[in-house]
Short mmCIF file of C-alpha atoms and ligand atoms in Angstrom, two decimals:
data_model
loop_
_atom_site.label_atom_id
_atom_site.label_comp_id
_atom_site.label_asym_id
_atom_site.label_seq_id
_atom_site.Cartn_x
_atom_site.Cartn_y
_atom_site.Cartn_z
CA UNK A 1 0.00 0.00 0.00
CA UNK A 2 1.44 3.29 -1.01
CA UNK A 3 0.78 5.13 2.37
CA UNK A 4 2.83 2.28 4.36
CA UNK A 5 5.74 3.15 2.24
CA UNK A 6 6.09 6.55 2.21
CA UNK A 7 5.64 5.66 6.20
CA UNK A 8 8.30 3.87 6.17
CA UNK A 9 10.59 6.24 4.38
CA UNK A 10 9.84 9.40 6.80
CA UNK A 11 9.96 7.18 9.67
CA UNK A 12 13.81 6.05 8.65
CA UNK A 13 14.33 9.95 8.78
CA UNK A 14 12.77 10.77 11.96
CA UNK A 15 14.03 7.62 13.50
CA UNK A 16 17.39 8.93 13.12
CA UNK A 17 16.56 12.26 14.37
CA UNK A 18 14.75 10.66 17.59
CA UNK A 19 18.09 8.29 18.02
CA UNK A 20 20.22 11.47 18.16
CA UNK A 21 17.32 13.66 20.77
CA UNK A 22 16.31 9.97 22.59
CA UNK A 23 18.88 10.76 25.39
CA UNK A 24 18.18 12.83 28.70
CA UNK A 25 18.75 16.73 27.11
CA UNK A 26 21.90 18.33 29.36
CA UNK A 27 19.12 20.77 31.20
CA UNK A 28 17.09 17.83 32.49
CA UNK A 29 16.61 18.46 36.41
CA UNK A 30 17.10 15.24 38.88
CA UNK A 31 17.85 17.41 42.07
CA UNK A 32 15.08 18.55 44.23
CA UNK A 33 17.05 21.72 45.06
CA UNK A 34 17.08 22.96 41.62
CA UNK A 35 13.46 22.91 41.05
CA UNK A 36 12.52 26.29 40.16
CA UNK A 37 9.37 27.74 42.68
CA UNK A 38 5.75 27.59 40.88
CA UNK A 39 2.25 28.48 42.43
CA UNK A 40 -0.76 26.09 41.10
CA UNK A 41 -3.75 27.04 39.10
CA UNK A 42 -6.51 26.87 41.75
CA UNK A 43 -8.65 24.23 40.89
CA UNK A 44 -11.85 25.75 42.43
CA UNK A 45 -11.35 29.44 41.40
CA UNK A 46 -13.13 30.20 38.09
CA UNK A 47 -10.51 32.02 35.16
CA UNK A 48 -13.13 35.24 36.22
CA UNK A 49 -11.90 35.16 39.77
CA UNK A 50 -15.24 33.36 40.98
CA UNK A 51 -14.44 30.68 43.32
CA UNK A 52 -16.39 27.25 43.32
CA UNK A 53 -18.02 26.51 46.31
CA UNK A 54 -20.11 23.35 45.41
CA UNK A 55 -20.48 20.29 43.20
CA UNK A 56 -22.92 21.42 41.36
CA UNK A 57 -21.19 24.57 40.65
CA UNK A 58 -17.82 22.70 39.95
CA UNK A 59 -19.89 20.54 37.34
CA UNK A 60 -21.36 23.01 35.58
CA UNK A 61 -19.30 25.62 35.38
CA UNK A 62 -15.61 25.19 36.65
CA UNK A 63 -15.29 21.10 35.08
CA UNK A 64 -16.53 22.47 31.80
CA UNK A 65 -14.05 25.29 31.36
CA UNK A 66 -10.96 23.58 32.75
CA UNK A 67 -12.00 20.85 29.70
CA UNK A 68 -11.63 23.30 27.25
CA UNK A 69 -8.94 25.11 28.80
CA UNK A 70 -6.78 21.79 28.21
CA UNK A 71 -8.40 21.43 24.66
CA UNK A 72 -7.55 24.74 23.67
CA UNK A 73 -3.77 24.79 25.44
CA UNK A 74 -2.84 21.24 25.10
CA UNK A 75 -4.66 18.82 23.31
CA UNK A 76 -6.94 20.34 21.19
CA UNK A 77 -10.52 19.03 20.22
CA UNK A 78 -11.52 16.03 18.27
CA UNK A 79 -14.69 15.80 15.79
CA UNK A 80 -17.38 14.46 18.24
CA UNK A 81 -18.54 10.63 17.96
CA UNK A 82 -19.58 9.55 14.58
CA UNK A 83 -23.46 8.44 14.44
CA UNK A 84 -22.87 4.87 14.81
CA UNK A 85 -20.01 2.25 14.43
CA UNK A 86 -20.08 -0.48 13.02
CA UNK A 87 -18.38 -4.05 14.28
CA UNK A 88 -17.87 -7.41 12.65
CA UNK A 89 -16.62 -10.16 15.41
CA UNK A 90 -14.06 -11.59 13.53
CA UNK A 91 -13.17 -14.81 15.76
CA UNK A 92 -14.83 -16.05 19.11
CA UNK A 93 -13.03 -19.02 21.01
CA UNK A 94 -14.65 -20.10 24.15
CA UNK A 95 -11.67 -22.04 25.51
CA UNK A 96 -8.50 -19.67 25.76
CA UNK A 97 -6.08 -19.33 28.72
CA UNK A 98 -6.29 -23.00 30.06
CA UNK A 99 -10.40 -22.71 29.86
CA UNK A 100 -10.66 -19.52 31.93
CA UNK A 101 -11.79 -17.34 29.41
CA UNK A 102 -13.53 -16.97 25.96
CA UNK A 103 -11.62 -14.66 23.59
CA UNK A 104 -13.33 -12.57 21.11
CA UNK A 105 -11.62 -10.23 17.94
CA UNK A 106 -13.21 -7.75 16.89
CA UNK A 107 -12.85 -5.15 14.11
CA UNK A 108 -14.48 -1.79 14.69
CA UNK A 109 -15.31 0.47 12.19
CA UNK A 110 -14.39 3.68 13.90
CA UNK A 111 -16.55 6.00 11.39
CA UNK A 112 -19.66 3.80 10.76
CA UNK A 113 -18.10 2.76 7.50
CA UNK A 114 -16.84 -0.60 6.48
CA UNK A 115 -15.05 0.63 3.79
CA UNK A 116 -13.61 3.39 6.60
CA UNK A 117 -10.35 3.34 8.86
CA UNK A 118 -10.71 0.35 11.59
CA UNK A 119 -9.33 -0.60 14.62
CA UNK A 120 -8.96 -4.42 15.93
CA UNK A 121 -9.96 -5.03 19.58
CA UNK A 122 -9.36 -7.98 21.46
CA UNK A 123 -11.08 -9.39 24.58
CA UNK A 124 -11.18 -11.97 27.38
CA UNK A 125 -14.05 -12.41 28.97
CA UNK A 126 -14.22 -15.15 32.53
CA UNK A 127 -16.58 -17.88 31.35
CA UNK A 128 -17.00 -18.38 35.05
CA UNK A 129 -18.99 -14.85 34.60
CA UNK A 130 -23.23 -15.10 35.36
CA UNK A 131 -23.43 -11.61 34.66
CA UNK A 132 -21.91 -8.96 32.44
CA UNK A 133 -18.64 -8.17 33.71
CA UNK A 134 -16.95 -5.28 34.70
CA UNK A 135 -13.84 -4.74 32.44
CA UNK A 136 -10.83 -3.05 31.69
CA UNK A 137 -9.70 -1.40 28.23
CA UNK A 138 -5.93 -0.40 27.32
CA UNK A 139 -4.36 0.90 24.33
CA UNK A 140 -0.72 -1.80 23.70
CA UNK A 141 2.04 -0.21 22.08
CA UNK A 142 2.43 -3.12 19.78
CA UNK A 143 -0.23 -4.66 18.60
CA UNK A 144 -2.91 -7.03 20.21
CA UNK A 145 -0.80 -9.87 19.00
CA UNK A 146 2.03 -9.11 21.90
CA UNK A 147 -0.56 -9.71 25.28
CA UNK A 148 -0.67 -13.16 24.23
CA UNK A 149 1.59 -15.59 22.55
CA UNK A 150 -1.28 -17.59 21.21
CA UNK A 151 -1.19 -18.16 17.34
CA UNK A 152 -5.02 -17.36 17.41
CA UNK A 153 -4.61 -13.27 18.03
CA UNK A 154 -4.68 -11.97 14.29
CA UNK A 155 -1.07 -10.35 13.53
CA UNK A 156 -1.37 -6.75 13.49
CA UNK A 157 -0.19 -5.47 9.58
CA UNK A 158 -0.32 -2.07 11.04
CA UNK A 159 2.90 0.46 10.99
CA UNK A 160 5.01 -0.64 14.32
CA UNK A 161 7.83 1.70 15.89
CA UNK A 162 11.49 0.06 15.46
CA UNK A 163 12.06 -2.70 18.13
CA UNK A 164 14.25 -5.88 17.85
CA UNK A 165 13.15 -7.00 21.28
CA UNK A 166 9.28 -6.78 19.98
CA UNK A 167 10.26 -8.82 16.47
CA UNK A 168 9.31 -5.74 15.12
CA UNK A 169 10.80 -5.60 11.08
CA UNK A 170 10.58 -3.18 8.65
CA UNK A 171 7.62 -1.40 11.16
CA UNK A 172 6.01 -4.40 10.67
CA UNK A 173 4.97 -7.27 13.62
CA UNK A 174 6.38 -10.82 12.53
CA UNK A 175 5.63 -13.56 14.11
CA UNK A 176 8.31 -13.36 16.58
CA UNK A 177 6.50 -10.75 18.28
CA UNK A 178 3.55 -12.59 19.71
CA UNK A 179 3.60 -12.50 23.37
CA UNK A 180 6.33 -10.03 23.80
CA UNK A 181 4.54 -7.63 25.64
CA UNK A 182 2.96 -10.08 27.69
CA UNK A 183 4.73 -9.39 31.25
CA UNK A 184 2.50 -6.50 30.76
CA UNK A 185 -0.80 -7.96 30.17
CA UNK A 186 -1.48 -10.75 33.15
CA UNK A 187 -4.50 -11.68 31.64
CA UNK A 188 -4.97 -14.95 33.91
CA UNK A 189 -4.66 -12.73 36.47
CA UNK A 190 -7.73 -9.85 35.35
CA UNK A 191 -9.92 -12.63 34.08
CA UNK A 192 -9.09 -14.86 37.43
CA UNK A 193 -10.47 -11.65 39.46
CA UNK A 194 -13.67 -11.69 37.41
CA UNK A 195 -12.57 -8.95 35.00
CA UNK A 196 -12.74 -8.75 31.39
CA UNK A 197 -9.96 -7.38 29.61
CA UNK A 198 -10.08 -5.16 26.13
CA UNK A 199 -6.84 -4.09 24.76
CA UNK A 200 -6.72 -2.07 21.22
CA UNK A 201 -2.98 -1.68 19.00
CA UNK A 202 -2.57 2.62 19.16
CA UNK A 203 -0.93 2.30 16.32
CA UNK A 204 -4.82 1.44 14.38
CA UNK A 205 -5.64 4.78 15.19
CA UNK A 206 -2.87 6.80 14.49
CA UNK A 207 1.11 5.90 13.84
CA UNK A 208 3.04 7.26 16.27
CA UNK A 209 5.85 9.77 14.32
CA UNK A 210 5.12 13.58 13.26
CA UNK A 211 3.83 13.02 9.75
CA UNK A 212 1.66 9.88 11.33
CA UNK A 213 -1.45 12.20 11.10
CA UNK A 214 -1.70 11.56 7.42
CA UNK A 215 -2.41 8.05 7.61
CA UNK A 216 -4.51 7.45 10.85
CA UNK A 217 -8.19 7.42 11.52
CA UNK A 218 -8.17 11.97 11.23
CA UNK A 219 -7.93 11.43 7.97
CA UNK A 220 -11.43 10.31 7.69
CA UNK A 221 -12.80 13.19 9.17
CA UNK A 222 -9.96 16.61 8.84
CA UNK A 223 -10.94 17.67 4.91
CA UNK A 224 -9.07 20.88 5.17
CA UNK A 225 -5.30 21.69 6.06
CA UNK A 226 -3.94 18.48 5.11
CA UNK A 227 -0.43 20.40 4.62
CA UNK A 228 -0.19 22.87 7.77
CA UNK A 229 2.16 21.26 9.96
CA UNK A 230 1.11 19.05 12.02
CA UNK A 231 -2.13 19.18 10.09
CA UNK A 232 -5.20 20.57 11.22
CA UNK A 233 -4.42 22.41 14.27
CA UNK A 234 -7.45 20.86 16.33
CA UNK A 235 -6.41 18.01 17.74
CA UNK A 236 -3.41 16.68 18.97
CA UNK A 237 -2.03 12.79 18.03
CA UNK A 238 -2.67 12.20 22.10
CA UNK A 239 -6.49 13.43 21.48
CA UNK A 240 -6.50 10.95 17.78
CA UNK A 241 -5.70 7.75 20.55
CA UNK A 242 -7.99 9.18 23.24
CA UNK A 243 -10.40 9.18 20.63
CA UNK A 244 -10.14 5.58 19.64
CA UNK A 245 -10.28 4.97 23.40
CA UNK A 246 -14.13 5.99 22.52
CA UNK A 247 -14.73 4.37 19.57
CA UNK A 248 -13.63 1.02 21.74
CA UNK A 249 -15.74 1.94 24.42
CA UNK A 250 -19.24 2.29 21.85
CA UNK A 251 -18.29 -1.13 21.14
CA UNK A 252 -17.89 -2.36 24.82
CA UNK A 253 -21.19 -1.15 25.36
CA UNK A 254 -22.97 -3.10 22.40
CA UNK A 255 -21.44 -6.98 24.13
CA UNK A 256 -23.95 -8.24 26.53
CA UNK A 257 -20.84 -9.76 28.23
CA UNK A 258 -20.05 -6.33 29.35
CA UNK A 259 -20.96 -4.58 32.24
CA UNK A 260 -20.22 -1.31 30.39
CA UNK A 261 -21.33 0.94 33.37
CA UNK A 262 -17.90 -0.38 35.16
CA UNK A 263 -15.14 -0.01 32.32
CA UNK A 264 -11.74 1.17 33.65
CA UNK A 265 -9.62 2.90 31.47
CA UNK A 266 -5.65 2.27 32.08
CA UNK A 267 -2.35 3.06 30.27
CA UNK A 268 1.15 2.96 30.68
CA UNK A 269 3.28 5.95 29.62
CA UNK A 270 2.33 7.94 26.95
CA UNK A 271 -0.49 6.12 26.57
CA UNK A 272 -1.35 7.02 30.39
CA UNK A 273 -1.56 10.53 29.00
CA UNK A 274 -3.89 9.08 26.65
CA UNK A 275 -6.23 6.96 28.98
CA UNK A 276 -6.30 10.23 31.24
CA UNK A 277 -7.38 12.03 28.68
CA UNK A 278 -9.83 10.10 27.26
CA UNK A 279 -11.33 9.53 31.04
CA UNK A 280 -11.84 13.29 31.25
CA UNK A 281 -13.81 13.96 28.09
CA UNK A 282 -15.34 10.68 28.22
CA UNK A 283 -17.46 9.96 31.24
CA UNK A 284 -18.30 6.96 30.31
CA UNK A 285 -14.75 5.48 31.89
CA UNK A 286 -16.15 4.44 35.19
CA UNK A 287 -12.37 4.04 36.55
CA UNK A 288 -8.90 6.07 35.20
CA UNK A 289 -5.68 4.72 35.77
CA UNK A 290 -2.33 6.61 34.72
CA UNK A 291 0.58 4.51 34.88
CA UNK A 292 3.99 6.14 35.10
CA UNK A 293 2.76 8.85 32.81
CA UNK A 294 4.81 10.94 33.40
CA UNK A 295 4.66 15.16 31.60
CA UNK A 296 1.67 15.75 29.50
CA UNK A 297 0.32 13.08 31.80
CA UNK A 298 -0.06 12.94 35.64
CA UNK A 299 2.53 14.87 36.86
CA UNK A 300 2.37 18.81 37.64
CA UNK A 301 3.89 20.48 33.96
CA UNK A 302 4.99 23.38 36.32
CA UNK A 303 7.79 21.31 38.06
CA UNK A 304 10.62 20.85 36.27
CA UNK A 305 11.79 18.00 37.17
CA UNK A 306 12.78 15.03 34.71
CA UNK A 307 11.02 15.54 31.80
CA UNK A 308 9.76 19.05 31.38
CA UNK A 309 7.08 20.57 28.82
CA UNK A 310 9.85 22.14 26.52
CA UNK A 311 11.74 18.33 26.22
CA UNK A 312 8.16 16.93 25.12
CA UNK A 313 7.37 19.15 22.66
CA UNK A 314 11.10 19.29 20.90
CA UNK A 315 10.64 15.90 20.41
CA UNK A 316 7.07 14.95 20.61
CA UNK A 317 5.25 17.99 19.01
CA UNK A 318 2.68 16.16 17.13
CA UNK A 319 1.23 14.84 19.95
CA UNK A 320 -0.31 18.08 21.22
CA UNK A 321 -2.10 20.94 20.12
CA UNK A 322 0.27 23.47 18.80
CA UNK A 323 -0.16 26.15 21.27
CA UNK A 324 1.35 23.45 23.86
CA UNK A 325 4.51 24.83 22.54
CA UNK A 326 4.11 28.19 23.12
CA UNK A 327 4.39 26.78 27.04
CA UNK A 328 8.11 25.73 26.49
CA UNK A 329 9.43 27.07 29.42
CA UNK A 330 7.23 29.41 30.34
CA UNK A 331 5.34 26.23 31.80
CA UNK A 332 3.45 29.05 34.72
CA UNK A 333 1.81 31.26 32.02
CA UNK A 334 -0.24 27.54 31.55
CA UNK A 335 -3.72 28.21 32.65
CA UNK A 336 -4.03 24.35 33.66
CA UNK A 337 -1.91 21.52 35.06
CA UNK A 338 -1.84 18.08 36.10
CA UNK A 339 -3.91 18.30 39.66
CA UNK A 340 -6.62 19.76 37.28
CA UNK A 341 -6.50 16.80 35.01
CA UNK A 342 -7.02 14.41 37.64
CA UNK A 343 -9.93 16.31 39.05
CA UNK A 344 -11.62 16.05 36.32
CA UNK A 345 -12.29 12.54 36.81
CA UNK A 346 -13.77 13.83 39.95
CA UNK A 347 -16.19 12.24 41.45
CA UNK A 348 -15.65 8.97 39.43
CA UNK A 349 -12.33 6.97 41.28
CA UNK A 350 -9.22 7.75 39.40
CA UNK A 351 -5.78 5.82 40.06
CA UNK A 352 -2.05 7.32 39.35
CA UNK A 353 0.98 5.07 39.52
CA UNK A 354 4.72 6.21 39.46
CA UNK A 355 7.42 4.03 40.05
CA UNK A 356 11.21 4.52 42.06
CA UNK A 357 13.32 4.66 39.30
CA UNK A 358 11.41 6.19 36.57
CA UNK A 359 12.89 9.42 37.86
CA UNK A 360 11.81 10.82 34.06
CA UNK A 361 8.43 11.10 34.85
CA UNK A 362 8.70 12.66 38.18
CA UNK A 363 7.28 10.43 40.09
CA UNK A 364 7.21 13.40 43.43
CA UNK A 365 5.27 15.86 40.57
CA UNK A 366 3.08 12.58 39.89
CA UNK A 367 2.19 12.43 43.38
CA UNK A 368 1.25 16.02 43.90
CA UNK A 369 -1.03 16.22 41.28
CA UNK A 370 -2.99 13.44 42.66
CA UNK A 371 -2.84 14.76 46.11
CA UNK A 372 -3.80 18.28 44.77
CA UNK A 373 -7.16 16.91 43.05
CA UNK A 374 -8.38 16.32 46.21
CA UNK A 375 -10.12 19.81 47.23
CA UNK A 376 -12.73 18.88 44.13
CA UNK A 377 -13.28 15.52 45.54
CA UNK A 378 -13.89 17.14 49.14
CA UNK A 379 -16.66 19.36 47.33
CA UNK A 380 -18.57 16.09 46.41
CA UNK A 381 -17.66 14.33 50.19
CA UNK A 382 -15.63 12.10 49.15
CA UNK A 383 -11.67 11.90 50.47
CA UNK A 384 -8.56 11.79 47.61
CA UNK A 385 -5.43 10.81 48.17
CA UNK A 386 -5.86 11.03 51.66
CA UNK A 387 -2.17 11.48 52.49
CA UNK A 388 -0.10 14.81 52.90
CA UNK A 389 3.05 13.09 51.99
CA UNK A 390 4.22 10.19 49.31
CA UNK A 391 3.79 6.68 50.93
CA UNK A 392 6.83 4.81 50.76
CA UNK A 393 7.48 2.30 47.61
CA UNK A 394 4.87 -0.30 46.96
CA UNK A 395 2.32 0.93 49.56
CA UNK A 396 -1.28 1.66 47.73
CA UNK A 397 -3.20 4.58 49.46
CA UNK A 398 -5.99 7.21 48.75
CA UNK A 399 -9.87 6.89 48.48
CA UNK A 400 -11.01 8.16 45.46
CA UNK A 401 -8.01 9.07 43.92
CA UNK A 402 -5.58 6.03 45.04
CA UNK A 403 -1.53 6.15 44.42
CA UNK A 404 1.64 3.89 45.13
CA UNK A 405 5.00 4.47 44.09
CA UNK A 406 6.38 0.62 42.53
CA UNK A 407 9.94 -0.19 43.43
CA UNK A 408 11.64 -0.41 40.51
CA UNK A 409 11.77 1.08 36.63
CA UNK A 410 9.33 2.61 33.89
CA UNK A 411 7.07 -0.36 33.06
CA UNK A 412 3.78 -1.70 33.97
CA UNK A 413 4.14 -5.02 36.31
CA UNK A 414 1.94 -7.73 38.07
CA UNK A 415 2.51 -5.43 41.57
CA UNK A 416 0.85 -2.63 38.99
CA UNK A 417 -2.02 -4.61 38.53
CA UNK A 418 -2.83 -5.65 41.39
CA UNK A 419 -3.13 -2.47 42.67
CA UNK A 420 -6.02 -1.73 40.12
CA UNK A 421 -7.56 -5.15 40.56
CA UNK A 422 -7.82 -3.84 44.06
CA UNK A 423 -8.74 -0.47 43.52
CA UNK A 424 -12.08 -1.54 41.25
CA UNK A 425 -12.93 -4.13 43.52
CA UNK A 426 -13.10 -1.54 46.43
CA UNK A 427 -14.78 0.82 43.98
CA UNK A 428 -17.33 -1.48 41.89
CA UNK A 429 -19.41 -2.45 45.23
C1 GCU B 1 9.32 9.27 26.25
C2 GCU B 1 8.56 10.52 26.58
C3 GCU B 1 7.59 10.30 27.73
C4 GCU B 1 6.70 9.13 27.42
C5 GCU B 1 7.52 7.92 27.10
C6 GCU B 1 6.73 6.69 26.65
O1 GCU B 1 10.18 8.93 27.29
O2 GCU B 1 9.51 11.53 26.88
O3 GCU B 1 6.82 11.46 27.94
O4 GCU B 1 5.83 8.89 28.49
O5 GCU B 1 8.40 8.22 26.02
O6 GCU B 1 5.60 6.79 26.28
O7 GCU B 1 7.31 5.63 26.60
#
């Protein structure tokens, strides 16, 4: 197909260009003492000065204008859902992971058109389940095909970043990269609890690398400004995967299997960005879970520390809204941050996870803005984060919004998951 070459040619030019920024920029900050001071955006105090004393008045008012605040700033907006979608179940097995679970493929069509872009979901469902299930739904960084080793997951023929450890040749999966990712999918484990698991390939929806907007699922709907940039200036590649998040989500709710009332939302990385922002315009996400996600994500923009807003957009521009930039180190002139991200989950139960060594996404600045939601959860009654300072490594705490800092690197582990097995067991009564 003539769009997966010319893919492949710009993406041996950027690769080279990411190789050369890929390591930690000289002006990175990993010492406390050098953080430079910042003051917060007030959550509860209107951009007209008007402060928000109640729920209601935080729903109607204050939630509303911090969502557009990040749409206009840093993600920009995406075309609202399409009418309908349309699915075809492509392969149903009722005996998968030693007879524990059925496993279903699906292909959605993400604009209502079968002749339209498409994104491939797969999902384990406990055949021990009476009842529709409560589930969760990821976005993999590699294609459905690397959760599970079994030769029955269709092999994704989507573009795929460059990774010898993932199989990964030519941007394209082979079959060496079935179960690679699988350490980060314990699917005996979800199903085991009595969870389903849904897990789309990003890549479907748009391929990760600046140009990547011209062959994604934007280009079924952006008619204009095809050239400008990072083409049209509304949404950011973030927003295009938050998006799909959706589009999996109207399909969720079609499978009687489904409890679709109690579908958590989780990511790892940039793709925690994602699932965060996909649980704040979409409150359909009954649960939000940010795994080490790091700037642009769940920690505060403001502290510069690790990764800081002018790194991310030098070398991931395209995933924001172009005015994002204009932020590049001027990160308090932002009339958002992270804290205000979080609380707009509020009052659903929202989960951030950091880990020891992933000192890159600031896993202090991850904390705070979890702990600094908390004055919109105390509007509704309800208690955060509960704790003044971080707990030490792999404790869990907080109410509503829960938190534990993992011993150990930037990944997403069993520890992870049990946390969030936990978490929706406390909060799915
Ligand atoms: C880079 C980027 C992070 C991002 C991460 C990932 O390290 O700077 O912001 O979270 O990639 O998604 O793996």
């Amino acid at each position: 197909m003539w769009w997966k070459i010319l893919a492949c040619v710009w993406v041996v030019i950027f690769g080279s260009i990411v190789a050369k920024a890929s390591a930690q920029p000289a002006d990175t900050i990993f010492d406390e003492a050098q953080v430079p001071a910042y003051v917060l955006p007030d959550p509860l105090v209107m951009e007209d000065g008007r402060k928000i004393e109640s729920a209601e008045d935080w729903t109607t008012l204050r939630r509303p204008e911090i969502l557009r605040l990040f749409e206009e700033h840093v993600h920009g907006r995406g075309p609202v859902a399409p009418d309908r979608i349309e699915y075809t179940v492509t392969s149903t097995d009722t005996n998968v992971l030693d007879g524990m679970a059925t496993m279903k493929q699906v292909t959605i069509y993400v604009t209502g058109k079968r002749d339209g872009p498409s994104i491939d979901l797969l999902l384990y469902i406990p055949k021990t389940a009476q009842k529709p299930v409560p589930a969760f739904l990821g976005l993999n960084f590699f294609g459905n095909h690397t959760v599970d080793a079994s030769p029955k997951i269709k092999l994704s023929e989507s573009w795929m970043r460059s990774s010898e450890e993932k199989g990964i040749v030519n941007h394209q999966a082979t079959e060496a990269s079935r179960g690679t990712s699988a350490s980060r999918w314990p699917v005996k484990k979800i199903v085991a609890r009595g969870y389903a698991l849904a897990t789309i390939y990003y890549g479907d929806i748009e391929p990760d690398y600046p140009e990547g907007w011209q062959f994604g699922i934007r280009t079924a709907f952006d008619t204009k400004d095809k050239t400008a940039g990072y083409g049209p200036s509304r949404w950011g590649t973030i927003g295009v995967w938050a998006w799909g998040l959706s589009r999996a989500m109207d399909y969720l709710e079609q499978d009687g299997a489904i409890d679709s009332k109690r579908v958590a939302v989780m990511g790892h990385s940039r793709l925690g960005k994602t699932a965060l922002w996909a649980g704040a315009q979409d409150p359909r996400f009954a649960i939000v879970i940010s795994n080490n996600s790091g700037e642009g994500g769940a920690s505060i923009i403001r502290r510069r520390f690790g990764e800081a807003l002018h790194h991310s957009v030098t070398q991931f521009p395209y995933w924001y809204h172009p005015r994002y930039r204009d932020y590049a180190k001027r990160e308090n002139a932002l009339p958002v941050d992270a804290h205000m991200m979080i609380a707009l989950m509020a009052p659903r139960p929202v989960y951030v996870a950091s880990a020891t060594e992933d000192r890159w996404a600031d896993p202090h600045g991850e904390f705070l803005a979890a702990r600094h939601a908390g004055p919109v959860y105390h509007l509704f009654g309800l208690s955060g984060v509960g704790v003044d300072q971080m707990p030490p490594p792999d404790q869990s705490v907080g109410d509503l919004v829960g938190y534990h800092v993992r011993s150990g690197k930037h990944d997403v582990t069993d520890f992870d998951w049990e946390q969030y097995l936990n978490f929706a067991d406390r909060h799915y009564p």
